Short mmCIF file of C-alpha atoms and ligand atoms in Angstrom, two decimals:
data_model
loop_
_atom_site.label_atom_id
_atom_site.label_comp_id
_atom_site.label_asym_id
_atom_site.label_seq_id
_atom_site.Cartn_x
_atom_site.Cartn_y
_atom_site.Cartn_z
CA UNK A 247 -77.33 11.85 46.91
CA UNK A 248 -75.96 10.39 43.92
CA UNK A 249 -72.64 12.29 42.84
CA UNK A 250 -72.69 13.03 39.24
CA UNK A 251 -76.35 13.57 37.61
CA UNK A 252 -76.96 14.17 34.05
CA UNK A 253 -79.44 16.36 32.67
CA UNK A 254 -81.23 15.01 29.73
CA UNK A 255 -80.05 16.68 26.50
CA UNK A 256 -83.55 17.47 25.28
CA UNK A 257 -83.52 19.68 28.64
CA UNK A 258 -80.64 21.46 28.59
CA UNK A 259 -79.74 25.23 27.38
CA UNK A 260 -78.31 25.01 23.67
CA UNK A 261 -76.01 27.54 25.95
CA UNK A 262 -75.15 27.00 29.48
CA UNK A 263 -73.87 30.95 30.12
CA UNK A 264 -76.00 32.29 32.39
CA UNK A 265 -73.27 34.91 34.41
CA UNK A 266 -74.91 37.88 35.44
CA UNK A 267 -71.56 39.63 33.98
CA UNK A 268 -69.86 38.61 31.71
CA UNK A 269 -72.89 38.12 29.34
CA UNK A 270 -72.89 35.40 27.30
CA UNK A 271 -70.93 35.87 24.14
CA UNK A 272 -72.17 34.82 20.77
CA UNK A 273 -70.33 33.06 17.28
CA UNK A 274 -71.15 36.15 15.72
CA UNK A 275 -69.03 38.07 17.87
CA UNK A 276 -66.49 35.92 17.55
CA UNK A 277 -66.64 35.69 13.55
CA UNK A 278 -66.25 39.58 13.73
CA UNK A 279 -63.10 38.70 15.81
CA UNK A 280 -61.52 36.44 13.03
CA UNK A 281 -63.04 39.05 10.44
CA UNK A 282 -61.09 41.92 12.23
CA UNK A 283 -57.63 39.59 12.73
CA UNK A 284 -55.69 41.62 10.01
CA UNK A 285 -57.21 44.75 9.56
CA UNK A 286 -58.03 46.03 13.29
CA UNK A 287 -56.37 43.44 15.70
CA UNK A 288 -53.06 44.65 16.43
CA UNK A 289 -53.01 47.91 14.87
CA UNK A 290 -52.68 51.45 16.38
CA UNK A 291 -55.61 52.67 18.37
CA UNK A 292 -54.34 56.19 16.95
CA UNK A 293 -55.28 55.32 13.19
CA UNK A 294 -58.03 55.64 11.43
CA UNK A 295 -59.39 51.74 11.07
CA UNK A 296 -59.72 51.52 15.04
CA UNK A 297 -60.67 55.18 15.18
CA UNK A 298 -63.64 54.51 13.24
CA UNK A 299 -64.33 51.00 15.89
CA UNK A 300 -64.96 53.35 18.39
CA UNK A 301 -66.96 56.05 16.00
CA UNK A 302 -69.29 53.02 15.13
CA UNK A 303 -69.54 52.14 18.94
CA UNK A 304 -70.43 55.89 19.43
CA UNK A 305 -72.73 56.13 16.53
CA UNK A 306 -74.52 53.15 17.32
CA UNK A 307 -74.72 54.15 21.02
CA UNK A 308 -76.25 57.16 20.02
CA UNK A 309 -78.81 55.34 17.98
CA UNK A 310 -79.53 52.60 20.09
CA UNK A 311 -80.32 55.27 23.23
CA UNK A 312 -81.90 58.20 21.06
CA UNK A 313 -79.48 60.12 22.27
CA UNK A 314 -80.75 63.79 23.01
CA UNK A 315 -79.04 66.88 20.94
CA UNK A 316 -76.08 67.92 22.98
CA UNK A 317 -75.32 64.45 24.36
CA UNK A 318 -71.87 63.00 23.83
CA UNK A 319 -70.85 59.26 24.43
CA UNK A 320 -67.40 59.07 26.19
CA UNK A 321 -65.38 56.03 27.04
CA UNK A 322 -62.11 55.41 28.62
CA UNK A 323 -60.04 52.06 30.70
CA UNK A 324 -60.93 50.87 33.95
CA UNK A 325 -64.39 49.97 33.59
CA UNK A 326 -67.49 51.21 35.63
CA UNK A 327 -65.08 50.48 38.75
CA UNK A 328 -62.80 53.37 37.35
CA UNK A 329 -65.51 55.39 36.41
CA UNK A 330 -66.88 56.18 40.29
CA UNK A 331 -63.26 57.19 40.85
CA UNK A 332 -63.63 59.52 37.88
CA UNK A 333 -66.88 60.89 39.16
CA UNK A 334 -65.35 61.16 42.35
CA UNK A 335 -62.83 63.59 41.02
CA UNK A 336 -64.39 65.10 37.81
CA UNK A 337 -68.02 65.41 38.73
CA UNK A 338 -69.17 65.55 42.07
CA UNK A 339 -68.27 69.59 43.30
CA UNK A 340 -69.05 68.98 46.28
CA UNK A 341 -71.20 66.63 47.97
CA UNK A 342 -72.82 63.54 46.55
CA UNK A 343 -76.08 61.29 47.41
CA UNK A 344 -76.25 58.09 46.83
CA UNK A 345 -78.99 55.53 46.67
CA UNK A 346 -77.46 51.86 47.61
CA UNK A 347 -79.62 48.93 47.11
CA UNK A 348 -76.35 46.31 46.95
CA UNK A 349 -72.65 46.19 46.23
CA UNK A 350 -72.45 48.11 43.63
CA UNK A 351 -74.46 51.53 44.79
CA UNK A 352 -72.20 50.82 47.97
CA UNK A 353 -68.92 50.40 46.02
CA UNK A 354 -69.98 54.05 44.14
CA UNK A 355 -70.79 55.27 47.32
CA UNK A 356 -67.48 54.52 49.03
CA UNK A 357 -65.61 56.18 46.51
CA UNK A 358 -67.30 59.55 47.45
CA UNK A 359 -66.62 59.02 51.10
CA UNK A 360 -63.50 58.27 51.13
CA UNK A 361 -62.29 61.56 48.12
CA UNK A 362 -60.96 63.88 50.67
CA UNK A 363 -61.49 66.95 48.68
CA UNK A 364 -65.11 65.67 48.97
CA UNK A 365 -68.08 67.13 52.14
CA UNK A 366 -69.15 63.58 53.62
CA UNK A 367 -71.74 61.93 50.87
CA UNK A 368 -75.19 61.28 51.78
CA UNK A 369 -76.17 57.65 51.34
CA UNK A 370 -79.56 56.33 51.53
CA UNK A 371 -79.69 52.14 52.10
CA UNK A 372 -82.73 49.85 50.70
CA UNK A 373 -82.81 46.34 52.10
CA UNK A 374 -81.19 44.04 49.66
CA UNK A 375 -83.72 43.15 47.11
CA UNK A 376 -85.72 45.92 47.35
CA UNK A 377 -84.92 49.64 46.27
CA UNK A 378 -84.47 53.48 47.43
CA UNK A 379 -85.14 56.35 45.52
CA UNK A 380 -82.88 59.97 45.18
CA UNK A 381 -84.28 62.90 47.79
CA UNK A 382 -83.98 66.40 47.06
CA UNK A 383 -81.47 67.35 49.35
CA UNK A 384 -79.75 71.01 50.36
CA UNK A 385 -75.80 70.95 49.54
CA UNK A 386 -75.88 67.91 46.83
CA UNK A 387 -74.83 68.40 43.69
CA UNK A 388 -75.02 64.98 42.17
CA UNK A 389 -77.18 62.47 42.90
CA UNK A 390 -76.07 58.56 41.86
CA UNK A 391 -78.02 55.47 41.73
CA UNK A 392 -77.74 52.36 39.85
CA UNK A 393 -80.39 51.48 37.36
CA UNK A 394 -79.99 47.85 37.70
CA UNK A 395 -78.48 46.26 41.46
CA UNK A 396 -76.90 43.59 39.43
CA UNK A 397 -76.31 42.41 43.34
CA UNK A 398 -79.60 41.54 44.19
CA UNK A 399 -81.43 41.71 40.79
CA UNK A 400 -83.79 44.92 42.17
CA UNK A 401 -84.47 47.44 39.28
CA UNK A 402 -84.96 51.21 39.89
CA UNK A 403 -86.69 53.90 37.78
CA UNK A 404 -84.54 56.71 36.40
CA UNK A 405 -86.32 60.17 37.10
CA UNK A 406 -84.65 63.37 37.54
CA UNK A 407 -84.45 64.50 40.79
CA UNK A 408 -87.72 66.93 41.06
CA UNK A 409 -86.19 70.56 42.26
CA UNK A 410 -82.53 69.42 41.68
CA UNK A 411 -82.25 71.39 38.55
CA UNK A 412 -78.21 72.12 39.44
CA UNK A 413 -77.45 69.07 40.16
CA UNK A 414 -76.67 66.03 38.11
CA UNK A 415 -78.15 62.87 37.78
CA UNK A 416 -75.53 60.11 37.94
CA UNK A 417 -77.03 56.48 36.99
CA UNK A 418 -74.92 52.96 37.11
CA UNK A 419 -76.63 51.57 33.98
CA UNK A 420 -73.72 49.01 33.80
CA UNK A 421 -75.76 45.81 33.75
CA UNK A 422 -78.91 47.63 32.26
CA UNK A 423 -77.73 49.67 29.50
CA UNK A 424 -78.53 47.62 26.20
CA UNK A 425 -80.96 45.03 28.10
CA UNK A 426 -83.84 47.55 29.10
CA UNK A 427 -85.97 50.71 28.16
CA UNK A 428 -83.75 54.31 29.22
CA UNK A 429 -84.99 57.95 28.75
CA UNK A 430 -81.86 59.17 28.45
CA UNK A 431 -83.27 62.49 29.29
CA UNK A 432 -83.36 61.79 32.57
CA UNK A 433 -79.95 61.30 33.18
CA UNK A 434 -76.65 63.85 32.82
CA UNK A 435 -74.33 60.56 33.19
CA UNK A 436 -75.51 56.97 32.29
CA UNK A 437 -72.34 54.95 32.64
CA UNK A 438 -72.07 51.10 31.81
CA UNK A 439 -69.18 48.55 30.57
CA UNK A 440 -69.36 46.23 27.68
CA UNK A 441 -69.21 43.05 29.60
CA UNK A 442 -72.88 42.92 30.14
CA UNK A 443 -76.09 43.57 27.56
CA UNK A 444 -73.16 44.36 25.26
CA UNK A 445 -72.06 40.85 25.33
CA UNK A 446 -68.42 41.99 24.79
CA UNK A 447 -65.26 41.63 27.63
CA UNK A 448 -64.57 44.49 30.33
CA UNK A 449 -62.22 47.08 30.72
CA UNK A 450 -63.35 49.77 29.47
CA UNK A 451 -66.84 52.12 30.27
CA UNK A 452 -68.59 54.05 28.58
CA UNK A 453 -70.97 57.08 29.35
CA UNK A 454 -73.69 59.03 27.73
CA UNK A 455 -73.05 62.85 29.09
CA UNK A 456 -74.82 65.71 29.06
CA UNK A 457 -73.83 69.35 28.42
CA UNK A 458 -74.20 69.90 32.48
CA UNK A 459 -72.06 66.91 32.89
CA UNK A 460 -69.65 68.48 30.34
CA UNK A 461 -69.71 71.57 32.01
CA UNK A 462 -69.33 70.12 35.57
CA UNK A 463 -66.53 68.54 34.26
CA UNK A 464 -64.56 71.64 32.61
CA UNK A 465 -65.39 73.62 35.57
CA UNK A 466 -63.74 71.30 38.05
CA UNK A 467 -60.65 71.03 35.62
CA UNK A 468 -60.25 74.69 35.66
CA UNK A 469 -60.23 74.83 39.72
CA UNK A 470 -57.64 73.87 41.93
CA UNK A 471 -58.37 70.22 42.59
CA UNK A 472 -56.02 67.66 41.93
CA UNK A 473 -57.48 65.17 39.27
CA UNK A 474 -54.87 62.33 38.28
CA UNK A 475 -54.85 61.94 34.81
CA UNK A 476 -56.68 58.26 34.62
CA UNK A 477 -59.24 60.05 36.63
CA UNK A 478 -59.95 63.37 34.10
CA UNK A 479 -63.03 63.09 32.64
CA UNK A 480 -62.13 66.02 30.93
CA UNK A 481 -59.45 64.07 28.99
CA UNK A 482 -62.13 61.65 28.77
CA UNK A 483 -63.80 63.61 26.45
CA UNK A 484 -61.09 65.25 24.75
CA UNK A 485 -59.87 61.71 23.86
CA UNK A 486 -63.70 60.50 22.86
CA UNK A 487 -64.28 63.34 20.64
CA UNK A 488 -61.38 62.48 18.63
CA UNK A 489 -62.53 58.59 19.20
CA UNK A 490 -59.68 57.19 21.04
CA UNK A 491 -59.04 56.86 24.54
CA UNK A 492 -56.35 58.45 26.83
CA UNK A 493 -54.60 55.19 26.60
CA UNK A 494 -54.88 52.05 24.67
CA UNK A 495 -57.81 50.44 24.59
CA UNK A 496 -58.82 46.38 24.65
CA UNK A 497 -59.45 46.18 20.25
CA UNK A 498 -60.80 43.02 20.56
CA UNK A 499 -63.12 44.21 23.11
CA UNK A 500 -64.39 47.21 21.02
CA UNK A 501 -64.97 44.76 17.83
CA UNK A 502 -67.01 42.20 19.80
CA UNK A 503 -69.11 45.32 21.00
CA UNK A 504 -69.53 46.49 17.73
CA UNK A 505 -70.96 43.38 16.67
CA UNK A 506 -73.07 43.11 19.10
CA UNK A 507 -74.67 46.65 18.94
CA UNK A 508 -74.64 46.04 14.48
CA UNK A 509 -76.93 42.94 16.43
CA UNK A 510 -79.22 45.13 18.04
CA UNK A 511 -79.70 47.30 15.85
CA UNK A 512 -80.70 45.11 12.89
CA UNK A 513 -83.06 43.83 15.29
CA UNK A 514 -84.67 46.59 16.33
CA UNK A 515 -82.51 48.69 18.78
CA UNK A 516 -83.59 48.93 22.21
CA UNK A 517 -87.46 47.92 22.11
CA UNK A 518 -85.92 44.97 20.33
CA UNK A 519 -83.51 44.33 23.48
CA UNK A 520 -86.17 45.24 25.75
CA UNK A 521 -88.54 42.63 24.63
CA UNK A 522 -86.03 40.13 24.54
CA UNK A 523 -84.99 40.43 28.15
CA UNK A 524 -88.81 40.79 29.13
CA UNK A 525 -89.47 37.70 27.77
CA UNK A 526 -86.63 35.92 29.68
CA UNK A 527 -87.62 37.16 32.42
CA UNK A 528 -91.27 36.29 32.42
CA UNK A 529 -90.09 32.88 31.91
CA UNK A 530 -88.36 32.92 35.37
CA UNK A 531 -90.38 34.92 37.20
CA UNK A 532 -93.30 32.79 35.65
CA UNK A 533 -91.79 29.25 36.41
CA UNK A 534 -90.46 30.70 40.03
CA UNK A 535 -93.80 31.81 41.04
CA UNK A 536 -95.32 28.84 40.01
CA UNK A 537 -92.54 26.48 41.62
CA UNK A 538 -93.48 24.98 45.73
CA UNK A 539 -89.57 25.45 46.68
CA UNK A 540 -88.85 28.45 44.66
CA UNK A 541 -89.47 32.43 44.65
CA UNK A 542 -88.59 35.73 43.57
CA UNK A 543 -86.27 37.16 45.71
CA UNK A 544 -87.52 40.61 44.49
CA UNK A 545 -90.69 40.87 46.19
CA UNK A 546 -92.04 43.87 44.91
CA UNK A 547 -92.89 42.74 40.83
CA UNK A 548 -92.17 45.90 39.70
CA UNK A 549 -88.10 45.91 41.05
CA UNK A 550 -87.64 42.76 39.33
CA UNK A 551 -85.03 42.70 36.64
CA UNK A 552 -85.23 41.81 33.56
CA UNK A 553 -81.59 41.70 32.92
CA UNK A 554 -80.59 39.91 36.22
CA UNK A 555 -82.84 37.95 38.29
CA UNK A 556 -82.65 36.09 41.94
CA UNK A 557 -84.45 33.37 42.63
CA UNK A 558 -84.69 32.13 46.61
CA UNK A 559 -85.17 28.58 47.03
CA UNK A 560 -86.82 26.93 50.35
CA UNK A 561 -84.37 25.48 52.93
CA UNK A 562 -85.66 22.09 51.78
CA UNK A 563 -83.29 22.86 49.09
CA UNK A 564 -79.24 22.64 48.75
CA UNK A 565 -78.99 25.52 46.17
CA UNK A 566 -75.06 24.96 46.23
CA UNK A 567 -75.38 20.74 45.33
CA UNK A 568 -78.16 22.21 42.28
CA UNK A 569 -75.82 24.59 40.93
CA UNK A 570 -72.96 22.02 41.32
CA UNK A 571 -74.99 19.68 39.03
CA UNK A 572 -75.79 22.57 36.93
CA UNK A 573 -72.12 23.36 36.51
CA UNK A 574 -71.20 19.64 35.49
CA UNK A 575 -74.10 19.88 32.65
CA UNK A 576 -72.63 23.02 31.53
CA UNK A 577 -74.92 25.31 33.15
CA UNK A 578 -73.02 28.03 34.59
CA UNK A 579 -72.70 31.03 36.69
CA UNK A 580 -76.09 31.18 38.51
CA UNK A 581 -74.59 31.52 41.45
CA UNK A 582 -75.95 34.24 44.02
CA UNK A 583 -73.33 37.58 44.35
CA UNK A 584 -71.04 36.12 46.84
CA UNK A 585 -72.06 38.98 49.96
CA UNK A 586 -75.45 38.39 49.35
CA UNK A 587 -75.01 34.95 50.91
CA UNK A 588 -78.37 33.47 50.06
CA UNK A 589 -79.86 30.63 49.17
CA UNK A 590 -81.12 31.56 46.11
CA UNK A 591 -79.84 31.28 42.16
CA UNK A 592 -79.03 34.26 40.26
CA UNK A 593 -79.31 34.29 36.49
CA UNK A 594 -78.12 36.71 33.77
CA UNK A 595 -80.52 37.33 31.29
CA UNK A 596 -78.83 39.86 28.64
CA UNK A 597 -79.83 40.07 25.13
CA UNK A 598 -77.15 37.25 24.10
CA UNK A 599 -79.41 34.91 26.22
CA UNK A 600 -82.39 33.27 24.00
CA UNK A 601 -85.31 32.82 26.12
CA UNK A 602 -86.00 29.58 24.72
CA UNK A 603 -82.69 28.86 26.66
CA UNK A 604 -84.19 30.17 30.24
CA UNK A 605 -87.60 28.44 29.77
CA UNK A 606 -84.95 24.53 29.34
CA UNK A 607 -82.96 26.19 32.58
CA UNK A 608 -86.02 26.02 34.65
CA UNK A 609 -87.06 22.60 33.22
CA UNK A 610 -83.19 21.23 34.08
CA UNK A 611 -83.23 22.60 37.42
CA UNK A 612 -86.42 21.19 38.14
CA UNK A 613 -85.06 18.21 36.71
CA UNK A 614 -82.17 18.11 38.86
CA UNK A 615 -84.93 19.41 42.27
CA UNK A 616 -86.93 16.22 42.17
CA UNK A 617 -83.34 14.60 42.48
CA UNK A 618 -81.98 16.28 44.97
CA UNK A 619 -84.50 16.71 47.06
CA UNK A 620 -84.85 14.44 50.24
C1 PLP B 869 -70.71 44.76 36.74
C2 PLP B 869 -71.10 46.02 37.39
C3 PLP B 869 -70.14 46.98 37.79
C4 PLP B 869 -68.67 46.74 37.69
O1 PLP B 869 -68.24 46.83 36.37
P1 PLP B 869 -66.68 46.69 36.05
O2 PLP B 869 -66.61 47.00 34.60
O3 PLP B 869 -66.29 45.28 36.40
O4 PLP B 869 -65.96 47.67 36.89
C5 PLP B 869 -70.60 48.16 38.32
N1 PLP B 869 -71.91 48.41 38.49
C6 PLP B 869 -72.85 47.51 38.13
C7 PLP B 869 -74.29 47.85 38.33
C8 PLP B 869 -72.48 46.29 37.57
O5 PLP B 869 -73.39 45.41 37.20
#
């Protein structure tokens, strides 16, 4: 096997950035960086230019998911990893089910278990690559899934709970918020972080809540539980109506978002996003299908992501040497999550990514198969 291979330019990605999180981040974002150096970079997140950042990020947010009459967008530190301790303590009265398809759904669902203020969660477990749907259930009182297993690449629908009409409907949308359709409707809390379709860095979430959520939330603050302050979704919301967060934010991370969802929304909003990440992803889908050493990992074509997708490859094939050569052209992050432990590649496809870009990945790593191979 010949140690360094190099993938003709007329092949390659005009972008290498593949990660399934971080997204790819674009010059634009970046130009609204330098635009932003003296009038929002470094200035208090308690004055009005970065107060109005974050009233943009909520306007637009509202726009770009329809958002229904009632519905208030909410955002605080930590990321979506914070926000399942939040839930944890602000939301779930009682008991919660959760759907786990992958790490993430099992990460949510380990916060429940181990809140001891919390009766022992429910959790209902798909095979990896595949998906599980909510139950109606005696006792549960909010029932959490993620929309998109950024794990395993397996996409779920987001329907209310038939029956469940007290309880609320708590959906990861962390990789798939921005990159693919919602009915927010469905949902009482649809909680993501900027690092993916957003194209921006982490740190911080962000949720679209409903008046039950809202309600859930002041009720629990008004009881006797313990909720550390990080962990109050009620100061959440105090904090977001008066756009600011409890403490201070990432600026930099707010003005790439901004730019990004000004992006979107030019565009089109979210059918504009949706069609974007479709398109990627019939590329991969299409060129995996067709492929002798490669397939879907996602049997069932109706789980596949558009935002994230897995692609198995055949023994016959050293997935770690390709995405070593990948790496040295300046393809990177298609590696498979690191539990999964597959041989497979695993390939971010949020609005940033041009799907003129995934159709020359699949023509470099076939490039780089017909080397590799014996
Ligand atoms: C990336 C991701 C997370 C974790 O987000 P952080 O902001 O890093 O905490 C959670 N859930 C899903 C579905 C993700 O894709």
């Amino acid at each position: 096997m010949p140690d360094t291979l190099t993938i003709p330019t007329e092949l390659l990605p005009h972008d290498g950035r593949f990660g399934a999180g971080p997204s790819k981040v674009s010059a634009f974002q970046i130009e609204a960086l330098r635009a932003a150096e003296r009038t929002l970079l470094g200035t208090s997140h308690r004055q009005a230019p970065v107060r109005n950042l974050v009233g943009d990020i909520q306007a637009m947010l509202g726009a770009f998911f329809s958002l229904p009459d009632g519905y208030e967008v909410v955002l605080g530190n930590g990321g979506s990893t914070l926000a399942w301790d939040a839930a944890a303590y602000s939301l779930v009265q009682r008991k919660a089910q959760h759907c786990v398809q992958g790490e993430f759904g099992s990460k949510f669902a380990a916060a429940t278990l181990g809140a001891p203020h919390l009766d022992t969660s429910s959790v209902r477990q798909a095979d990896a690559g595949s998906i599980v749907l909510p139950e109606l259930e005696d006792g549960v009182d909010v029932y959490a899934w993620a929309h998109n297993e950024t794990s395993t690449g397996a996409i779920s629908p987001v329907t209310r709970v038939r029956g469940a009409s007290d309880a609320l409907m708590v959906v990861d949308g962390t990789s798939a918020a921005g990159g693919t359709e919602l009915d927010v409707t469905q949902t009482d809390v649809y909680y993501f972080a900027p690092q993916k379709s957003f194209a921006s860095d982490g740190g911080l979430w962000f949720a679209l809540m409903s008046p039950a959520a809202i309600e859930r939330i002041d009720r629990i603050a008004a009881g006797d539980r313990y909720v550390p302050a990080i962990l109050s979704l009620q100061d959440a919301v105090k904090n977001s109506r008066q756009n600011q967060t409890l403490n201070t934010p990432a600026i930099a991370t707010l003005v790439m978002m901004r730019a990004q969802l000004e992006w979107l929304m030019s565009n089109g909003g979210m059918a504009f996003a949706a069609s974007r990440t479709a398109d990627s992803a019939s590329r991969l889908y299409g060129w995996a299908e067709a492929s002798p050493v490669a397939h879907p990992f996602v049997s069932h074509e109706s789980y596949r992501s558009p935002v994230v997708g897995t692609i198995d490859f055949d023994p016959s094939v050293d997935s770690n040497a390709l995405r070593a050569v990948l790496r040295d052209n300046g393809i990177v992050d298609v590696d498979p999550y690191r539990k999964l432990g597959r041989n497979q590649m695993r390939v971010g496809m949020f609005p940033a990514v041009d799907p003129e870009d995934v159709s020359r990945l699949t023509a470099s790593v076939d490039w780089v198969l017909e080397r590799l191979v014996d």
